[in-house]
Short mmCIF file of C-alpha atoms in Angstrom, two decimals:
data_model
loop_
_atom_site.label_atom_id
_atom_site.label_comp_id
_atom_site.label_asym_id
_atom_site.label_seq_id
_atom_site.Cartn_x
_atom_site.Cartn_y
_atom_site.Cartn_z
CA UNK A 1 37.41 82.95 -101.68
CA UNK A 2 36.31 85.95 -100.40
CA UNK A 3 34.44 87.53 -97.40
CA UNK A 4 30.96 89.42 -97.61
CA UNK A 5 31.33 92.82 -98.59
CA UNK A 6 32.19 95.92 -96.35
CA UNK A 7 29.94 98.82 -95.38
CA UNK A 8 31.36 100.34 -98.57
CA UNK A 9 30.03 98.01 -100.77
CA UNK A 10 33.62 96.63 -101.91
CA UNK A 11 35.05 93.17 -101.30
CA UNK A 12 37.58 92.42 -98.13
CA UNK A 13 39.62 89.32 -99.60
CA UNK A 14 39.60 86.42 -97.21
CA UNK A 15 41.67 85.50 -94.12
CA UNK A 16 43.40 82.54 -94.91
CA UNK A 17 42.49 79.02 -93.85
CA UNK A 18 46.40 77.67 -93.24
CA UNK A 19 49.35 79.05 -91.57
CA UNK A 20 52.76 78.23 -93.12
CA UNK A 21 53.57 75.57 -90.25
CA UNK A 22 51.94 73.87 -87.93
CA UNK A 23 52.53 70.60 -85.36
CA UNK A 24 50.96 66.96 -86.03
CA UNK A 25 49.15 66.66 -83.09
CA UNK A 26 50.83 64.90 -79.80
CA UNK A 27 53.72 66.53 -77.66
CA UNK A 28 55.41 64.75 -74.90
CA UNK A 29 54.96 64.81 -71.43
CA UNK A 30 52.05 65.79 -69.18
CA UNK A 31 51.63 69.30 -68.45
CA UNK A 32 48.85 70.66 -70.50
CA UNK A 33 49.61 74.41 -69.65
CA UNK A 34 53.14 74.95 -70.27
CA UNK A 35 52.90 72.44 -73.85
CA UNK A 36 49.89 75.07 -74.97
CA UNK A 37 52.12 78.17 -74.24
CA UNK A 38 54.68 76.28 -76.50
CA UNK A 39 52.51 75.45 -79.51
CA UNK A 40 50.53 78.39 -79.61
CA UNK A 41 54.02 80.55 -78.90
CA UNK A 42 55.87 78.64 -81.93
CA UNK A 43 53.36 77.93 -84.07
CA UNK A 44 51.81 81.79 -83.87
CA UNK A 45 49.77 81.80 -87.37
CA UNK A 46 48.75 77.85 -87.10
CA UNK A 47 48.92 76.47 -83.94
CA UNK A 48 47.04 73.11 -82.77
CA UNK A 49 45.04 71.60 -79.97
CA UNK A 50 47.89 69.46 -78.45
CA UNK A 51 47.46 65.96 -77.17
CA UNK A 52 49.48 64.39 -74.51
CA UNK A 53 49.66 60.72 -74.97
CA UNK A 54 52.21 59.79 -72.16
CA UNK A 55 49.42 60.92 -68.91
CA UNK A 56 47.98 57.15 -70.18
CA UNK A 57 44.97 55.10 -71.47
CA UNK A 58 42.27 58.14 -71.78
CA UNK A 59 45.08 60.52 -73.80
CA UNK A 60 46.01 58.31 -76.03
CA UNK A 61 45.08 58.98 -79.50
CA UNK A 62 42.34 56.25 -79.67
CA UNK A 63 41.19 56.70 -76.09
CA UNK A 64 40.76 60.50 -76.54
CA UNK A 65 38.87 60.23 -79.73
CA UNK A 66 36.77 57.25 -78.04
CA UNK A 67 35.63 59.87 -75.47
CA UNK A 68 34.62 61.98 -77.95
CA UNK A 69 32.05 59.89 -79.43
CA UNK A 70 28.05 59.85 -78.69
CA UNK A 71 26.52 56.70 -77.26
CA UNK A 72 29.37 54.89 -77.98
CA UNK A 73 31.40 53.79 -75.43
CA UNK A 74 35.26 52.20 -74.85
CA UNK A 75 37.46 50.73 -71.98
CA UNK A 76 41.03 49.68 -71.70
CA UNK A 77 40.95 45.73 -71.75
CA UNK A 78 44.50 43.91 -72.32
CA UNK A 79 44.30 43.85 -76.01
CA UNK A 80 43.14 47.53 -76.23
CA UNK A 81 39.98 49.57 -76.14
CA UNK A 82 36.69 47.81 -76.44
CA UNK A 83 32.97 48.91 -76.74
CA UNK A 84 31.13 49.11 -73.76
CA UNK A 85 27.74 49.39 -72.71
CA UNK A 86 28.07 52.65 -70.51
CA UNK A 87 31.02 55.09 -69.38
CA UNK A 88 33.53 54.05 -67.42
CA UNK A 89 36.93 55.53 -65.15
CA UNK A 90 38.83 55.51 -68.77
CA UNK A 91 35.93 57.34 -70.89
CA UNK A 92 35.72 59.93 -67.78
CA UNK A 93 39.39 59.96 -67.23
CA UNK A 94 39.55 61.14 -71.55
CA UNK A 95 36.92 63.48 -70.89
CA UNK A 96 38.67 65.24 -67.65
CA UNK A 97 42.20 65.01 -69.81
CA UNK A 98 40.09 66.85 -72.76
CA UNK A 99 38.89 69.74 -70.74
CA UNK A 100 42.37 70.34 -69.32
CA UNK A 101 43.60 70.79 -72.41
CA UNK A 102 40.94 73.01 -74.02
CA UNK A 103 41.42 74.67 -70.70
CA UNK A 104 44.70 75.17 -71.46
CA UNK A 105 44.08 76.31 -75.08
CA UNK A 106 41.97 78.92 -74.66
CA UNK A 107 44.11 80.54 -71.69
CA UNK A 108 47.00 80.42 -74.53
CA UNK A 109 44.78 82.17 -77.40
CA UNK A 110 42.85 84.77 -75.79
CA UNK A 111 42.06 87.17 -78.88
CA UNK A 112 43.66 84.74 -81.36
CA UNK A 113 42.11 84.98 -85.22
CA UNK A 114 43.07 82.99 -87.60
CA UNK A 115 43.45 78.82 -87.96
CA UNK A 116 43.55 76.47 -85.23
CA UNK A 117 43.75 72.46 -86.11
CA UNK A 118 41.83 70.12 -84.32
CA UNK A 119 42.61 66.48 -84.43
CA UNK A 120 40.68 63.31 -83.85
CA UNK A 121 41.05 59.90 -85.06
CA UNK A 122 39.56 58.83 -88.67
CA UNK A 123 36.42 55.93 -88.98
CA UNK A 124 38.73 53.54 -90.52
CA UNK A 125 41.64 54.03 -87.91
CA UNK A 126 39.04 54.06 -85.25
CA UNK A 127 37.16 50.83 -86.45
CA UNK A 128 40.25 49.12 -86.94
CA UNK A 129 41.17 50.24 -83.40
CA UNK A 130 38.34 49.63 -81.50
CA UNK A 131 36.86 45.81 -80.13
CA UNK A 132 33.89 44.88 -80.42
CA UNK A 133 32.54 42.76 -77.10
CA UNK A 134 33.66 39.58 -79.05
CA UNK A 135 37.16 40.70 -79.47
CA UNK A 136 37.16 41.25 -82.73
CA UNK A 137 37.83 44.54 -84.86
CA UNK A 138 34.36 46.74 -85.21
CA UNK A 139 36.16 46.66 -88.90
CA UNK A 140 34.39 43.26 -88.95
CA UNK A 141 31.53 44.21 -88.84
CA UNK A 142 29.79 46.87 -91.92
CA UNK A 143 26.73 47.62 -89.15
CA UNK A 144 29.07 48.85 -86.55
CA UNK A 145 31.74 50.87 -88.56
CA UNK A 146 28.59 52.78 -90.06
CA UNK A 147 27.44 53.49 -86.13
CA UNK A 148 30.88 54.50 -85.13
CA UNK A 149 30.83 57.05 -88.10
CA UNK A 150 27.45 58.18 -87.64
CA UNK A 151 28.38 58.74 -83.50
CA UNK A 152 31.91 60.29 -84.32
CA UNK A 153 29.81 62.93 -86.75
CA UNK A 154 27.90 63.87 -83.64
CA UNK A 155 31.18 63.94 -81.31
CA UNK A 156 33.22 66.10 -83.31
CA UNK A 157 30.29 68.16 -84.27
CA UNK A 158 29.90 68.96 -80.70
CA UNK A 159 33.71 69.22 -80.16
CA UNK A 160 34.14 71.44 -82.49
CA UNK A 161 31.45 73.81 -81.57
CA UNK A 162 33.09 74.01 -78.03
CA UNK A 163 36.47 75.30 -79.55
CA UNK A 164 34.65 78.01 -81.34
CA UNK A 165 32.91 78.87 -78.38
CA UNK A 166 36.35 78.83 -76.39
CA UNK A 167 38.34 80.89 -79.12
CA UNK A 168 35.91 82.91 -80.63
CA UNK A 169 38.04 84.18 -83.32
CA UNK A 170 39.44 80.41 -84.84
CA UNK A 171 39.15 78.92 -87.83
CA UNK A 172 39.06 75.36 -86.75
CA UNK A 173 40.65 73.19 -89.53
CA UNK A 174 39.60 69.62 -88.83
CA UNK A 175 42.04 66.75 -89.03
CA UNK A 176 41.30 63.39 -89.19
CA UNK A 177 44.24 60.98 -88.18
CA UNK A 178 44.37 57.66 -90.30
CA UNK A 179 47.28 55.39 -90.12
CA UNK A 180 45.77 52.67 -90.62
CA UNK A 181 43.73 53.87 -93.64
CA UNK A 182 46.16 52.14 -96.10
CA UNK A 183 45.91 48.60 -94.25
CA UNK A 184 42.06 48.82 -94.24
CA UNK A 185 41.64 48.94 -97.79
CA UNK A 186 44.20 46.32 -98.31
CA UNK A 187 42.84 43.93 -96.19
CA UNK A 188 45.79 44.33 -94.08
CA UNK A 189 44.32 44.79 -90.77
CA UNK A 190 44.64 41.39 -88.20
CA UNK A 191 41.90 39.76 -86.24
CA UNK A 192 42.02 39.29 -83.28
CA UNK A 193 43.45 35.42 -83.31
CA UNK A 194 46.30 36.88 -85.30
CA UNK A 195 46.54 34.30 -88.01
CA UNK A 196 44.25 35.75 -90.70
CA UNK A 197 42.92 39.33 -91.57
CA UNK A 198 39.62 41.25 -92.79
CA UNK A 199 39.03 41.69 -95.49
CA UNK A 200 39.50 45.07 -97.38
CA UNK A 201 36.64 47.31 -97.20
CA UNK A 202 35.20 48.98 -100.81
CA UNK A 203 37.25 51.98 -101.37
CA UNK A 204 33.41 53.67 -102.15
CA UNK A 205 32.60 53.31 -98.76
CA UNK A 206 35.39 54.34 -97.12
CA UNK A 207 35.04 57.83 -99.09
CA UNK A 208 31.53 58.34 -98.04
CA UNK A 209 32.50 57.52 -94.30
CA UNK A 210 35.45 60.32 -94.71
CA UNK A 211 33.70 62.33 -96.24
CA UNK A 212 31.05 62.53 -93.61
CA UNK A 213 33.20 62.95 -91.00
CA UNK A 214 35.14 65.69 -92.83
CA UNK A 215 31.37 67.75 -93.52
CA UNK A 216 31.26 68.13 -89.47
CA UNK A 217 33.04 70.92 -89.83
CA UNK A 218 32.32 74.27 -91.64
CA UNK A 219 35.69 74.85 -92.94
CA UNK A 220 38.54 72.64 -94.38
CA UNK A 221 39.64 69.44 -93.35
CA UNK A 222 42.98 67.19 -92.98
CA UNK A 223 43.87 63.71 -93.33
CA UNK A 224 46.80 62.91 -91.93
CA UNK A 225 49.16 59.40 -92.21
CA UNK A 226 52.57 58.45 -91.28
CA UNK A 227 52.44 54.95 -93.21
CA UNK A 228 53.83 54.59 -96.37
CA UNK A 229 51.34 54.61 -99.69
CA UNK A 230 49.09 57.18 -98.28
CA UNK A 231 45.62 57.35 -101.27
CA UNK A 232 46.53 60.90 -102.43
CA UNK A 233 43.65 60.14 -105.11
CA UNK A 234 40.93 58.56 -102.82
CA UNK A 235 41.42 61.36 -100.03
CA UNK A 236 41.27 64.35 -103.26
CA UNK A 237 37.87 62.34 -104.11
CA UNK A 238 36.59 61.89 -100.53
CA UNK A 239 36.69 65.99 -100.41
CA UNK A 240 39.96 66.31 -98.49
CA UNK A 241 41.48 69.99 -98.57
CA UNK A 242 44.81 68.94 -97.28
CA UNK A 243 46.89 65.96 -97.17
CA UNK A 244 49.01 65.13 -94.17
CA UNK A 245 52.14 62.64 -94.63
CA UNK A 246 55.69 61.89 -93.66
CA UNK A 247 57.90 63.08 -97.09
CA UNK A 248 60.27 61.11 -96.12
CA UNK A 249 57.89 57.71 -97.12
CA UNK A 250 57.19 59.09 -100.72
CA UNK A 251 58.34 57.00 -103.80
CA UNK A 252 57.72 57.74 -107.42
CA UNK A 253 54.29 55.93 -107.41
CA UNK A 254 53.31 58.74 -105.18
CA UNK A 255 54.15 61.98 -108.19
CA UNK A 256 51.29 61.45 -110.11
CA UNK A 257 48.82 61.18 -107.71
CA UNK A 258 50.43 64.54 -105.48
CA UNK A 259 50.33 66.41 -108.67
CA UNK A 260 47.02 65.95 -109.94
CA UNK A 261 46.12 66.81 -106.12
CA UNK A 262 48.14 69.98 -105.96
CA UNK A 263 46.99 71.08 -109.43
CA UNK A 264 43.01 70.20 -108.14
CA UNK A 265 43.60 72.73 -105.20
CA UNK A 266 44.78 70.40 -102.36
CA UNK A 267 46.97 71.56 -100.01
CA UNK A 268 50.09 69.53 -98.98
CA UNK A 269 51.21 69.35 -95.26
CA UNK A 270 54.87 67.86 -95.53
CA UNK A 271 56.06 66.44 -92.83
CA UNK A 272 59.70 67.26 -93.67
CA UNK A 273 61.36 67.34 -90.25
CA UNK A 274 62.08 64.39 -87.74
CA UNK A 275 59.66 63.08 -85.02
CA UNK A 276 62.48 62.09 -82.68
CA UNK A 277 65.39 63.01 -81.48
CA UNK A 278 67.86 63.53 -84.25
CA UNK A 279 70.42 66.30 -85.64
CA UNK A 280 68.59 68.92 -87.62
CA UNK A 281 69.75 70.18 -90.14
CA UNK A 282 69.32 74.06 -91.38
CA UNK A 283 66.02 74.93 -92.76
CA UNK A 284 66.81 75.43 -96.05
CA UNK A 285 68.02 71.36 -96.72
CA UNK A 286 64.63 70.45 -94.35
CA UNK A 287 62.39 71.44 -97.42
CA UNK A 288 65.26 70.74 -100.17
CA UNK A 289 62.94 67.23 -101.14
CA UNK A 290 59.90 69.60 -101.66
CA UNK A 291 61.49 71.96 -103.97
CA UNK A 292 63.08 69.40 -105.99
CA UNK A 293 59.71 67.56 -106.04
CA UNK A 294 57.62 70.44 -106.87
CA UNK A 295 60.42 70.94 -110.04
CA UNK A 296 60.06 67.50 -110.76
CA UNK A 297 56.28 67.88 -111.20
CA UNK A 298 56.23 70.77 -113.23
CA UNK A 299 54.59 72.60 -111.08
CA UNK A 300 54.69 76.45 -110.49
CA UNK A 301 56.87 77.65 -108.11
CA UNK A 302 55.05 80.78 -107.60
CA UNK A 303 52.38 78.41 -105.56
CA UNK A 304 54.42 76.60 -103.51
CA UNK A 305 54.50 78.44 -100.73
CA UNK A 306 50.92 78.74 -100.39
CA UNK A 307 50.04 75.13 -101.15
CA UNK A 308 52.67 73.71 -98.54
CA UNK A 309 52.41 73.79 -94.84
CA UNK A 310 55.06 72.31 -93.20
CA UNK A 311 54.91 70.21 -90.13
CA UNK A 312 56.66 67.27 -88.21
CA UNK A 313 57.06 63.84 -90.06
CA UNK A 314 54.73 62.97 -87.03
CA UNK A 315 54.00 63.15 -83.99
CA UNK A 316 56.48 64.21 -81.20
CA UNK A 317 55.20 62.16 -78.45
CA UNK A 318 58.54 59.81 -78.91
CA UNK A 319 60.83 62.80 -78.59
CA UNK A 320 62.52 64.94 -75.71
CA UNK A 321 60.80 68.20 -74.94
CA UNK A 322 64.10 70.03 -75.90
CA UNK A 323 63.65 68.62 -79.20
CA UNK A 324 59.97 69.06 -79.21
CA UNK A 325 60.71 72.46 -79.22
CA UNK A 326 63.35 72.64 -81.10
CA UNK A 327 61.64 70.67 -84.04
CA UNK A 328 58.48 73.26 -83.99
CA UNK A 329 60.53 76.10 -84.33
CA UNK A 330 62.59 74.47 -87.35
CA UNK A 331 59.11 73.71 -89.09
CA UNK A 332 58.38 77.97 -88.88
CA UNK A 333 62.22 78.77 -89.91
CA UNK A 334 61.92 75.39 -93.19
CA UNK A 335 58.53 77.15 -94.21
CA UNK A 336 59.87 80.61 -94.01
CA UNK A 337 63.02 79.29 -96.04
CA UNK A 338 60.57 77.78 -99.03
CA UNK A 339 58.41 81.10 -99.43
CA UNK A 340 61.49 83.37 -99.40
CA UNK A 341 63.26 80.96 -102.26
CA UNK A 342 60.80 78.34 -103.90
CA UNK A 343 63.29 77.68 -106.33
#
């Protein structure tokens, strides 16, 4: 890839889209300002809107992304967030928590160039997530999973035009979150009573509905999943430049699929260190697994540093902040260990 050509008529090669480490997406506690001085002071080449799940309904993943969406709205009831005719205290309470941390974002990257993730929940995540008025999963329903695609096109559309407008000089990189992306299309995903579950959706539609989502944006985007058997294949298919996962989850099953998705140009985001509280150990054994994987594969080491990024396993909402911070800066020191020795 490269840029338009300078006044000299020659070609300027391209800034790249990834940094060599970068967070998942939530960070504990509550203050907005001093948790974007600490991403965007660790993660200097990659750092990421943060999200702040323990400030309550409105900042939690589904909640925030919920807000985000166009004539489409959600409020807490006991069993979680349901579809409601018209905005309510927990929609405006997502969209004040939202603007405090943009806020906070763009105080933190004045003058920044270069990639900044963005994260918002998937369709499939967000369908199985969301109620519809009867109780039951908009996943039951094929009509209202297509409207909550079609309105979370238009929300992150517009959200993503407000971080460019806020840090003039980013590269926003787009992930979508999708735990539950593996339960949807196994028909793993309960109703409401419990006792039975929906049925799996067609694998074709859940790539268009991806795929759409992932086109809001200009330039690449992520999905990312902690669960176990993440679709390496259907996400390389659906048009996904990067593939977010916990490494510690992979089993053999997984090889074939990773390689074929390294060797078609997707880029890996290995979640190689803890989410919570726990010894680390130096960076060098934090990215041992993805050396010995990428020998495994047969894969050139002379690319691995450019088609890993390495991040969390997951979130770090469960953790301490002292280890919050601590775990960011081992993801910089584990990715500067694998591109000084990939082998």
């Amino acid at each position: 890839m490269t840029e338009p050509t300078s006044d000299s008529g020659t070609e300027t090669p391209a800034k790249p889209w990834w940094g060599a480490a970068t967070g998942v997406g939530s960070m504990p506690g509550d203050d907005a300002r001093e948790t974007a001085k600490g991403v965007t002071g660790t993660f200097e080449d990659f750092p990421h809107l943060a999200e702040l799940p323990a400030r309550g309904p409105g900042a939690d993943m589904i909640g925030r992304t919920a807000g985000l969406l166009v004539e489409v709205f959600a409020r807490v009831e006991p069993s979680g967030w349901r579809i409601g005719d018209r905005p309510g205290r927990d929609t405006r309470r997502s969209w004040s928590w939202l603007g405090e941390d943009l806020d906070a974002l763009e105080e933190f990257t004045q003058g920044y160039e270069g990639p900044l993730k963005i994260q918002v929940v998937g369709p499939w995540t967000l369908a199985a997530a969301l109620e519809l008025r009867n109780g039951e999963s908009a996943l039951s329903d094929p009509g209202a999973c297509r409207d909550l695609t079609g309105s979370l096109v238009e929300g992150v559309t517009a959200h993503l035009a407000d971080v460019r407008r806020r840090v003039p000089g980013a590269r926003p990189v787009l992930q979508l979150d999708e735990p539950s992306l593996t339960a949807v299309l196994r028909g793993q995903v309960k109703t409401a009573s419990g006792y039975r579950t929906h049925r799996a959706v067609d694998r074709q539609v859940v790539e268009d509905a991806l795929r759409r989502v992932m086109r809001a944006n200009d330039g690449p985007a992520v999905v990312h999943s902690c669960a176990p058997d993440v679709p390496f294949a259907l996400l390389r298919r659906a048009e996904a430049a990067a593939v977010s996962f916990d490494f510690s989850l992979l089993t053999e099953r997984d090889e074939e699929t990773i390689g074929e998705a390294v060797e078609g140009g997707v880029k890996l985001f290995a979640g190689t260190v803890p989410g919570t509280d726990t010894p680390l150990s130096d960076p060098a054994g934090s990215v041992m697994g993805v050396r010995t994987l990428w020998r495994r594969l047969g894969l050139d080491p002379g690319i691995l540093a450019e088609s890993v990024v390495i991040t969390p396993s997951c979130g770090l909402a469960g953790a301490s902040p002292g280890y919050a911070r601590a775990a960011m800066a081992h993801c910089v020191r584990a990715a500067r260990s694998l591109a000084d020795n990939p082998e």
